[in-house]
XYZ file of C-alpha atoms in Angstrom:
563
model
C 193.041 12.932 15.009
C 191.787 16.142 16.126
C 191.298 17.364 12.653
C 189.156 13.978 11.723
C 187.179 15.038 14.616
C 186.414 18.321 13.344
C 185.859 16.861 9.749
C 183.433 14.673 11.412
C 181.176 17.370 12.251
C 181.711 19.641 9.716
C 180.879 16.803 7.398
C 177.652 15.591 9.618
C 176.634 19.025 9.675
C 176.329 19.535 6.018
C 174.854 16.389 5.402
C 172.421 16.570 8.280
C 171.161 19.818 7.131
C 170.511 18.701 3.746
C 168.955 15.800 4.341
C 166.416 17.558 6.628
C 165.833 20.249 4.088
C 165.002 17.391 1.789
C 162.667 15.482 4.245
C 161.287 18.972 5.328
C 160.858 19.306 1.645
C 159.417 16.134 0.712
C 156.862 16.759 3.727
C 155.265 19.689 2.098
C 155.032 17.758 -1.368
C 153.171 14.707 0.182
C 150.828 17.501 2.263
C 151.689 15.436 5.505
C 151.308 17.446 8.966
C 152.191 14.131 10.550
C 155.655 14.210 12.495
C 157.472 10.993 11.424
C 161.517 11.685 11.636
C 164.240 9.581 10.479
C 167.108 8.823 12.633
C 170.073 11.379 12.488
C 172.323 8.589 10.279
C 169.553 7.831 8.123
C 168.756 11.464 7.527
C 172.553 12.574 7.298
C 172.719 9.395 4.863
C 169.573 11.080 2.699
C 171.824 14.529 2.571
C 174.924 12.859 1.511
C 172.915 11.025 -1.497
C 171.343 14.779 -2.581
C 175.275 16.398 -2.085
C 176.319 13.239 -4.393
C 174.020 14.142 -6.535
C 175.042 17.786 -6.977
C 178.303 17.564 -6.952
C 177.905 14.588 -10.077
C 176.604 16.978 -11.711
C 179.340 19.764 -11.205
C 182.303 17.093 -11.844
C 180.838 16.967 -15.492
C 182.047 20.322 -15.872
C 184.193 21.657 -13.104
C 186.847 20.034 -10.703
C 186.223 19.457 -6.930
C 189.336 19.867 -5.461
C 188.961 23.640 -4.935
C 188.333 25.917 -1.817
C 185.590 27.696 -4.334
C 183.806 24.380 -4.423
C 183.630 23.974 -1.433
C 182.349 27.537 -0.683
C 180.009 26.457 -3.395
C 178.355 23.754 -0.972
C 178.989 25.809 2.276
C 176.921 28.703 1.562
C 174.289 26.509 0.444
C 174.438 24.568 3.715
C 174.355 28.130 5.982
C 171.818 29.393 3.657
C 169.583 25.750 4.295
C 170.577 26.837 8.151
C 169.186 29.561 8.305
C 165.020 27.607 8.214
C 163.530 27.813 11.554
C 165.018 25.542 14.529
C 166.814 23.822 12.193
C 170.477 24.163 14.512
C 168.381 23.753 17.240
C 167.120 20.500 15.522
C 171.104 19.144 14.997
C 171.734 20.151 18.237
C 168.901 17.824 19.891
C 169.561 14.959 17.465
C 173.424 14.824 18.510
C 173.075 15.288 22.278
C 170.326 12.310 22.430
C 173.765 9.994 22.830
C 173.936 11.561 27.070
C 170.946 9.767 27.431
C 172.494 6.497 26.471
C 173.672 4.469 29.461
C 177.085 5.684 31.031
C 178.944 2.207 29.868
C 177.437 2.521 25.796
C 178.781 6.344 25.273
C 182.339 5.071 26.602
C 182.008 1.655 24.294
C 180.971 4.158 21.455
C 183.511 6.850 22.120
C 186.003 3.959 21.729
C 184.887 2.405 18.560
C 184.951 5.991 17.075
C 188.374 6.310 18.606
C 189.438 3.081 17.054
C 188.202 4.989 13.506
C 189.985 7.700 13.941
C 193.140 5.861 15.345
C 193.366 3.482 12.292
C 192.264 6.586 9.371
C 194.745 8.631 10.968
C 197.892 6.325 9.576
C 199.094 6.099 6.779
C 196.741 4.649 3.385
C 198.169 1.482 1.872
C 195.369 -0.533 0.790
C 196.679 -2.409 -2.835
C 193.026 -0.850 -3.896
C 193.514 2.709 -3.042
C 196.811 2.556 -4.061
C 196.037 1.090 -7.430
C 192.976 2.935 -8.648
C 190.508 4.814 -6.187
C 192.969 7.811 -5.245
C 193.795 8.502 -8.524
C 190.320 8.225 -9.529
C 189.239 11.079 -6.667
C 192.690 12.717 -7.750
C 191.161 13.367 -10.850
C 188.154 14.073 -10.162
C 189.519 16.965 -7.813
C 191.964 18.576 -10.755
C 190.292 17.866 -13.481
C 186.627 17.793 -14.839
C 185.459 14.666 -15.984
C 187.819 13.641 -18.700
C 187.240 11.599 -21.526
C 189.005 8.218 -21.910
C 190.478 8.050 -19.168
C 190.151 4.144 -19.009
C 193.044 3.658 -21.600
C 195.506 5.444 -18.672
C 194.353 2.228 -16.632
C 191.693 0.048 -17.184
C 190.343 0.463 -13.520
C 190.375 4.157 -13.727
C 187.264 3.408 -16.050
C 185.574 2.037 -12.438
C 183.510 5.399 -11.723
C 181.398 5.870 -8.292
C 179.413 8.342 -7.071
C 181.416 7.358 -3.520
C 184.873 9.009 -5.547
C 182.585 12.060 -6.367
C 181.798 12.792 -2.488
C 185.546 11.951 -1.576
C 187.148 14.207 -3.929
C 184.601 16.750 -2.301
C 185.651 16.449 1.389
C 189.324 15.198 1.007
C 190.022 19.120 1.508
C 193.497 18.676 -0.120
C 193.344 22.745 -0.967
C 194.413 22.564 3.171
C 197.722 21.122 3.116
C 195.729 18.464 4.982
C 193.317 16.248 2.956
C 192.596 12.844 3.191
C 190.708 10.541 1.635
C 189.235 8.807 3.878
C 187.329 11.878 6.036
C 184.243 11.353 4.553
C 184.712 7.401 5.290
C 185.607 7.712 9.055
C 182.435 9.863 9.018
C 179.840 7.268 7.824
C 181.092 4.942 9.708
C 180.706 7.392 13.008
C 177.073 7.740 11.459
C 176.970 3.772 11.554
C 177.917 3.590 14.981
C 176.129 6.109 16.816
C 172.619 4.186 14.964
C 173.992 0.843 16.194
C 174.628 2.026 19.508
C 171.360 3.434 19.580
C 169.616 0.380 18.814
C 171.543 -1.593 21.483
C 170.490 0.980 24.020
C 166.991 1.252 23.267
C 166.984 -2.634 23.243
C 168.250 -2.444 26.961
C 167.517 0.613 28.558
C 164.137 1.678 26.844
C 162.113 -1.090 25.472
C 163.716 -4.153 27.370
C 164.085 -6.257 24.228
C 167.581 -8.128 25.192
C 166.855 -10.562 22.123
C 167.362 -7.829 19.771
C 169.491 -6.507 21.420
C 172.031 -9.289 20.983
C 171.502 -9.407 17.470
C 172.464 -5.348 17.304
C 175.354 -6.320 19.579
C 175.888 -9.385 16.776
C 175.904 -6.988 14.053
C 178.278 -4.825 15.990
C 180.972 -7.713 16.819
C 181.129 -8.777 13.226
C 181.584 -5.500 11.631
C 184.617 -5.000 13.952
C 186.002 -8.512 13.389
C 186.188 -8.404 9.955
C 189.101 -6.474 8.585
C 187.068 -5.748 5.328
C 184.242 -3.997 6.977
C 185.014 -0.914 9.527
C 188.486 -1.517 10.014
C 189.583 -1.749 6.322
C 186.937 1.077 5.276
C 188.676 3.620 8.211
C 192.522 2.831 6.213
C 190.870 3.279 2.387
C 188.884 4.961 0.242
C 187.076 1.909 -0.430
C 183.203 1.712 -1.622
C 182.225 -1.854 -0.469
C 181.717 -1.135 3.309
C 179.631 2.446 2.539
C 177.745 0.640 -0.218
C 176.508 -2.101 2.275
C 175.517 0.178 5.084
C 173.552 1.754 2.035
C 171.980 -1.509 1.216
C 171.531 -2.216 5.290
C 169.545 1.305 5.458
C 167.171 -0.163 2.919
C 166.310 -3.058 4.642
C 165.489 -1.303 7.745
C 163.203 1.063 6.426
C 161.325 -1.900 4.317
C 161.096 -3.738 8.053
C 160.313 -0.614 9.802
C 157.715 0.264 6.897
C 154.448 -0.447 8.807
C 155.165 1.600 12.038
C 155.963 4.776 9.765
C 152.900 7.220 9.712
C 153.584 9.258 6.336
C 153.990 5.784 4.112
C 154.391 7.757 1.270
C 157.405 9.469 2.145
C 158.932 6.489 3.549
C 158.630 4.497 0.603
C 160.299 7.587 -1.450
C 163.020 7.756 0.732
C 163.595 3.876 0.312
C 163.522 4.561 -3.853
C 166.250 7.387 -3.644
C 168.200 5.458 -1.379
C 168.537 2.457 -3.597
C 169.370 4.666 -6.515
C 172.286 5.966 -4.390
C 173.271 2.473 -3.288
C 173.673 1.853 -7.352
C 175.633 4.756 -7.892
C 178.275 3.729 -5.072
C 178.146 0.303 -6.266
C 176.707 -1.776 -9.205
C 176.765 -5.342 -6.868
C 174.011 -3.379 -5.118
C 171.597 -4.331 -8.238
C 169.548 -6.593 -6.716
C 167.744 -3.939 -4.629
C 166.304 -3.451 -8.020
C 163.429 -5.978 -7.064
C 162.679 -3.647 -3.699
C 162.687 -0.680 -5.897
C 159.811 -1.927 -7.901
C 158.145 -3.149 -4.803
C 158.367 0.183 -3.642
C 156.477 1.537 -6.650
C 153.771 -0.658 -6.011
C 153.349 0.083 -2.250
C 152.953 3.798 -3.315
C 150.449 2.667 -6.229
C 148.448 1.060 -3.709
C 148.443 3.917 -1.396
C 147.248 6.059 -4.387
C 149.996 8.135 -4.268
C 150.391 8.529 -7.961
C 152.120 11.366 -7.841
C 154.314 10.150 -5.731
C 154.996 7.199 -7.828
C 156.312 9.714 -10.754
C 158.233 12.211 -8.767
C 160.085 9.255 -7.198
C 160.624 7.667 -10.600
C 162.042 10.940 -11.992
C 164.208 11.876 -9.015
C 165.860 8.174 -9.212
C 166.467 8.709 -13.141
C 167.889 12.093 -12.404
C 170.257 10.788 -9.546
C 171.381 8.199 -11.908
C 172.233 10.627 -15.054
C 175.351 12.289 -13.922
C 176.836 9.069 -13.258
C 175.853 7.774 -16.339
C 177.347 10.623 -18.060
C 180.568 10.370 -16.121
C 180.903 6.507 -16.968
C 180.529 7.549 -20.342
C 182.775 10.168 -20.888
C 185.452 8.117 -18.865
C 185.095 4.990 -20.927
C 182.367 4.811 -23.723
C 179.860 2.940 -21.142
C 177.704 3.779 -19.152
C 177.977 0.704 -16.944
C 181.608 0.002 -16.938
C 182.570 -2.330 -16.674
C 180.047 -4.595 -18.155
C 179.596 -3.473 -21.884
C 175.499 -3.726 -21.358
C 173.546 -0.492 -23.377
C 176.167 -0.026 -25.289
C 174.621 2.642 -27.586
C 177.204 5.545 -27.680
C 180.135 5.472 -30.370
C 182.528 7.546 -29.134
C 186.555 7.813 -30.463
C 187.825 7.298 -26.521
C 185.829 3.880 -26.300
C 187.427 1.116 -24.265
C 187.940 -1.736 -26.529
C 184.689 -3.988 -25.554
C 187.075 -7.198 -25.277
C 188.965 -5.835 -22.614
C 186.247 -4.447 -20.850
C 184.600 -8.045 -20.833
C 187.874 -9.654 -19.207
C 188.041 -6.758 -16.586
C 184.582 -7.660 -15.505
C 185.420 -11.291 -15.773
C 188.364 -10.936 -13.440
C 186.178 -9.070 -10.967
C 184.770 -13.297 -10.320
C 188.063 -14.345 -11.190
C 190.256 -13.037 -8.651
C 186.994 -13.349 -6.250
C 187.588 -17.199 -6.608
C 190.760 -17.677 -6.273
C 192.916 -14.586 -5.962
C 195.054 -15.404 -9.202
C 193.676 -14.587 -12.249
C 196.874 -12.567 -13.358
C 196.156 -12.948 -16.937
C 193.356 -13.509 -19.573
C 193.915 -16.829 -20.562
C 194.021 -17.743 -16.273
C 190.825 -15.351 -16.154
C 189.026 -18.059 -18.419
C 190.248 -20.707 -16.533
C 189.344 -19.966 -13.563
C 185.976 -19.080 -14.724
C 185.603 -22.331 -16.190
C 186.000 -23.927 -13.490
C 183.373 -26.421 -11.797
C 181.827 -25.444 -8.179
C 184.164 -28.201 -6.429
C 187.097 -27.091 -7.706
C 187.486 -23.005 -7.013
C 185.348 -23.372 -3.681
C 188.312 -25.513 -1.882
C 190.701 -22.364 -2.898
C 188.060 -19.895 -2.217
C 187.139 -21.239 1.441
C 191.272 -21.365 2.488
C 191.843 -16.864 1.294
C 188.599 -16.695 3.841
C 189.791 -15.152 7.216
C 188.118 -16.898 10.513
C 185.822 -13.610 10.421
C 184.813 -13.956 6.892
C 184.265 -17.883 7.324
C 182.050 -17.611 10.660
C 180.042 -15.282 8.408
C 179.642 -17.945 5.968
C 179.005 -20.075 8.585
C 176.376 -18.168 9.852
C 174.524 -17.370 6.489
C 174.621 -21.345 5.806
C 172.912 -21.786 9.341
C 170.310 -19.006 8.621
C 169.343 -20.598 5.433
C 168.877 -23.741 7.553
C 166.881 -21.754 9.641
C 164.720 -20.023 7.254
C 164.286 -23.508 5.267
C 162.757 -24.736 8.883
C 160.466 -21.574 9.211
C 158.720 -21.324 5.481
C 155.365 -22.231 7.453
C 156.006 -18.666 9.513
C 157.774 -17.106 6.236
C 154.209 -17.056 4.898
C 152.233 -15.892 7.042
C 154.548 -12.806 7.703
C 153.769 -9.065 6.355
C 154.328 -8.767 2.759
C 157.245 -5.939 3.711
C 159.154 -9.100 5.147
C 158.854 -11.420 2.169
C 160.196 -8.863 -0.544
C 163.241 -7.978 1.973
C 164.252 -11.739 2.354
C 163.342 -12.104 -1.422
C 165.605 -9.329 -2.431
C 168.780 -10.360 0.246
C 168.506 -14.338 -1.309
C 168.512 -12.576 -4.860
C 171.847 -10.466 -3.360
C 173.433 -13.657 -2.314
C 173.060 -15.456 -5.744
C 174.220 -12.571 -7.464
C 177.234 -11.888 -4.746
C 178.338 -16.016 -5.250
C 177.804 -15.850 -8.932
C 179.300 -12.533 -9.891
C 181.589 -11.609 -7.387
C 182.174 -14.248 -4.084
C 184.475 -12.148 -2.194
C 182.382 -11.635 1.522
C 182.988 -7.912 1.684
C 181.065 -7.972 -1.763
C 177.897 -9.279 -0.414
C 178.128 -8.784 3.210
C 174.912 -6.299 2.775
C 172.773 -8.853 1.542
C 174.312 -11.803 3.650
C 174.052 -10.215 6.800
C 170.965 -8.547 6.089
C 169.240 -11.873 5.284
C 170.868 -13.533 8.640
C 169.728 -10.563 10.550
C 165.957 -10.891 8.761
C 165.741 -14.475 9.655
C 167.037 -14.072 13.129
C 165.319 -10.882 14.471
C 162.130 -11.833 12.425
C 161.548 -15.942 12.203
C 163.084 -16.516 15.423
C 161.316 -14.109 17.880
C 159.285 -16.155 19.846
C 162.495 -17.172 22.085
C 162.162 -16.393 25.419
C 164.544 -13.560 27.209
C 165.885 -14.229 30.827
C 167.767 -11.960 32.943
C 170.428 -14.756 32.585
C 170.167 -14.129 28.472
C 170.644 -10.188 29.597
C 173.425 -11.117 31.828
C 175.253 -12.397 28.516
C 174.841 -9.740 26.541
C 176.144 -7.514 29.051
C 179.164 -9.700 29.163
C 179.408 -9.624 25.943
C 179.807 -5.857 25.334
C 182.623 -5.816 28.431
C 184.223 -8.545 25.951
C 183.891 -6.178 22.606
C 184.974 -2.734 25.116
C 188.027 -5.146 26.211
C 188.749 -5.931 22.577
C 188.695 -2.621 20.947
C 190.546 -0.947 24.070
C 193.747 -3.322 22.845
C 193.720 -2.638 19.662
C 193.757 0.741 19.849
C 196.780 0.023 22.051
C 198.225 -1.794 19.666
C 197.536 0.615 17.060
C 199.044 3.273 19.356
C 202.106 1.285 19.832
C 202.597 -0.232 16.163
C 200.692 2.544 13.697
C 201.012 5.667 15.599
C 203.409 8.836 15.511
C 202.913 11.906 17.198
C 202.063 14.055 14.395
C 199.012 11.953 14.023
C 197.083 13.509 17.256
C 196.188 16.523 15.230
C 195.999 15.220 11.267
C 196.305 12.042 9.241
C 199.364 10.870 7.457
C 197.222 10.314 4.258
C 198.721 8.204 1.134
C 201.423 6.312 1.170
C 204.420 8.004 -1.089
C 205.308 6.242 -3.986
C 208.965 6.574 -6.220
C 208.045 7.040 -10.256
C 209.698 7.485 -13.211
C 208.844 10.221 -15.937
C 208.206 9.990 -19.632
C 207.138 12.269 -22.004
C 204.448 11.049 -24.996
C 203.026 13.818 -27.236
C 204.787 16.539 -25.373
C 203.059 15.746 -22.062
C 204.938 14.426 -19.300
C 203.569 11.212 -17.545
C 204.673 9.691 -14.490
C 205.011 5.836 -13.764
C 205.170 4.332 -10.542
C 208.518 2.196 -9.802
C 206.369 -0.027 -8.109
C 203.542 -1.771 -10.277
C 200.015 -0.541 -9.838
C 200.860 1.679 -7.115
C 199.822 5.205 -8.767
C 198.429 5.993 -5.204
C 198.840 9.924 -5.089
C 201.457 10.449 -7.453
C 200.676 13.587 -9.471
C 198.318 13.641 -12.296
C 198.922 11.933 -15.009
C 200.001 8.733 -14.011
C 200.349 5.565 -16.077
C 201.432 2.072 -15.669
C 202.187 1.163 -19.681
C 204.744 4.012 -20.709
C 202.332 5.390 -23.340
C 202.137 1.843 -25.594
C 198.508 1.756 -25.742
C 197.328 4.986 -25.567
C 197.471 8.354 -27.307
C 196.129 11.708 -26.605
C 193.149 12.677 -28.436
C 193.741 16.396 -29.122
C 196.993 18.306 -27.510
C 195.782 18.208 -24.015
C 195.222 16.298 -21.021
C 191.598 17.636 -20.263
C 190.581 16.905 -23.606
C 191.050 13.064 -23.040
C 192.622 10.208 -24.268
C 192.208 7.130 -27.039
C 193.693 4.178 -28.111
C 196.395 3.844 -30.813
């Protein structure tokens, strides 16, 4: 744990500093003197997407996993450092948490604990195991390599999120891990949310918001697939919705910004790194072009175009990547299809992957094509039964709670239309997210951004007229003695279950697997004993002994194809 702790600042650091740079940056470009700053998550988040950018662009040609890469990004970072007051500016942005109250720092300290308890054992999620390790594996040895997809098809699933783990898993230590850069964002997550909660109580008296901050808080940590599950994977669902979350709050917090124009390019870039994480973030599409328009109307015309390019230049390494791993550039959907190369992933098979994707979101069973087709076949009332009874209680009081907000918004479309144009196109865009989320892929921790978003829009927003007591503060107080109570035992039980000493100072990292070797061309593979568990088993591993697959030239680097 004590290494994830210096990771954590290491990592914050670097990100800080270049999102500041870039918002320093951005400044000059829209000739603004006027002092608007972003908070320290937001702007760390804004660094991250310009370091996933860059390093996208080197994975095209070089590997990741190296010391020199990392020297690479360091020296940029000190040389960023060296602007005016811009330590002195990290220093004053991380020390504004000793101004929270006394009882918030130790309920923060413990959730961060609780991060850094859980990421410090070992990884075993069926996910990680399966696909996204080997994908970052890869991405750290090798540069990008072409055809990769026939080794397994969901080594085709590319993400800008794999990019920025094979970048700070530091592996060239001894003592990488793939989920530093996870435990980090959600630190970054926290420490906003906690500063929310205390400004709602201890600066602007709002208690009513601040229950729904304290809301947001309790669910996140309830449900397994959201903090918990992203601190024990590399997963990109949790970091893709705090993405999509960051959107909506600069849309709502839109009209108390000064320099619009930067805030509305800042929204733009973010959403074209929220796509680059994640393709179920799509829907944001309909806030990006909003976006557009509120710069258009500000006049900011040049604005509109450098925001336009920057998004299409975020997007092209990714693009490229997707390509070169599996003939598409939106794997795994087979949509602009318009390069024929030999390493193309037959488009039938990439049509059932992306059918399973709602498949196994139904009903957790689609094993096989011909169950695939079934299942999507089926009629509402028949998968929905199954679907409901894989929900855990956390996942179906969410679902509870989005079916009561939509109750609640259907009651309030008199005060939906009188409200500020900002608000219509955010709950616009999070009912779009839904659809898509039940249609496409129905799993919660696929669509938690835009179902909590929307609950959070039409609670904080539609229903703010309610009148705060000091009994309704009372509550909430309770309630964050009940949360501090909760995560206090299980860290204990973490401690007493999940924990061995050699975990105070580094994580255990991914589970080992047993494989078998084979050798197909004159390259030697390896094949886990246990199906679709490649997890960290050395490069390159396969789960079809060679049957389908053949190397394109003599090499590895140089790709792969099918027979």
């Amino acid at each position: 744990m004590l290494l994830i702790g210096i990771v954590i600042l290491y990592i914050s650091l670097i990100c800080w500093t270049w999102g500041f740079s870039t918002l320093k940056l951005l400044k000059k470009i829209t000739q603004s003197d006027q002092t608007d700053t972003l908070s320290f998550s937001i702007t760390s988040l804004v660094g991250l997407l310009l370091i996933s950018f860059v390093a996208s662009l080197l994975s095209l040609f070089f590997p990741l996993g190296s010391i020199y890469i990392q020297l690479f990004f360091l020296t940029l970072t000190l040389l960023l450092l060296l602007q005016k007051k811009i330590v002195d500016n990290f220093l004053i942005q991380i020390s504004t948490i000793k101004h929270f109250n006394k009882g918030l720092i130790l309920l923060f300290f413990l959730s961060i604990l609780l991060c850094m308890v859980m990421g410090s054992w070992e990884m075993n999620h069926p996910d990680t195991l399966a696909y996204h390790s080997q994908i970052i594996l890869w991405i750290e040895k090798y540069k990008a390599v072409p055809g990769l997809v026939h080794l397994h098809s969901r080594f085709g699933l590319q993400s800008g999120w794999f990019v920025c783990n094979a970048l700070f898993s530091f592996n060239f230590t001894g003592y990488g891990s793939y989920n530093y850069l996870t435990i980090t964002i959600l630190a970054w997550y926290l420490y906003f949310i906690f500063s929310k909660i205390n400004a709602c109580f201890f600066v602007q008296a709002s208690p009513y918001k601040g229950f729904l901050w304290i809301a947001m808080l309790g669910l996140n940590l309830w449900s397994y697939t959201q903090v918990r599950l992203t601190a024990t994977s590399a997963s990109p669902d949790f970091i893709a919705t705090i993405c999509i979350w960051a959107v909506f709050y600069l849309i709502v917090t839109a009209a108390e910004q000064q320099n619009k124009g930067l805030h509305w390019v800042i929204v733009i870039l973010l959403i074209t790194f929220s796509l680059t994480i994640k393709l179920s973030a799509i829907p944001l599409a309909l806030i990006y072009v909003y976006s557009i328009y509120r710069l258009a109307s500000l006049q900011k015309f040049k604005l509109v175009v450098l925001a336009i390019i920057l998004s299409l230049i975020m997007v092209i390494p990714m693009a490229i990547r997707n390509i070169i791993t599996s003939g598409y550039a939106l794997f795994p959907t087979t949509m602009g299809d318009f390069f024929n190369v030999d390493w193309k992933y037959d488009s039938h098979k990439t049509a059932i992957l992306e059918n399973y994707v709602t498949a196994f979101a139904r009903t957790e069973s689609a094993s096989n094509e011909s169950e695939i087709i079934r299942v999507n076949g089926m009629e509402l009332s028949q998968w929905v039964p199954t679907w409901w009874g894989y929900r855990s209680i956390a996942d179906k009081s969410i679902v509870c709670l989005l079916i009561v907000s939509i109750i609640l918004f259907l009651l309030s479309l008199r005060k939906t239309k009188k409200s500020s144009p900002d608000l219509k196109i955010a709950l616009l865009t999070s009912m779009a997210g839904i659809v898509f989320w039940f249609v496409k892929a129905p799993d919660p921790r696929f669509g938690f951004g835009f179902i909590l978003a929307f609950s959070a829009l039409v609670s904080g927003y539609l229903t703010h007229s309610i009148t705060e007591s000091n009994n309704f503060r009372k509550i909430i107080l309770l309630l964050l003695a009940g949360i501090g109570l909760s995560i206090t035992s299980y860290i204990s039980y973490r401690f007493i279950h999940f924990f061995d000493n050699p975990q105070l100072i580094y994580p255990v990292g991914i589970k080992k697997n047993d494989f078998d070797t084979i050798t197909c061309e004159g390259v030697i593979f390896h094949i886990p004993k246990k199906e679709n568990d490649c997890g960290n088993i050395p490069l390159p591993c396969t789960y079809n002994a060679c049957e389908t697959f053949q190397l394109r030239k003599k090499t590895i680097e140089e790709g792969f194809r099918a027979k």
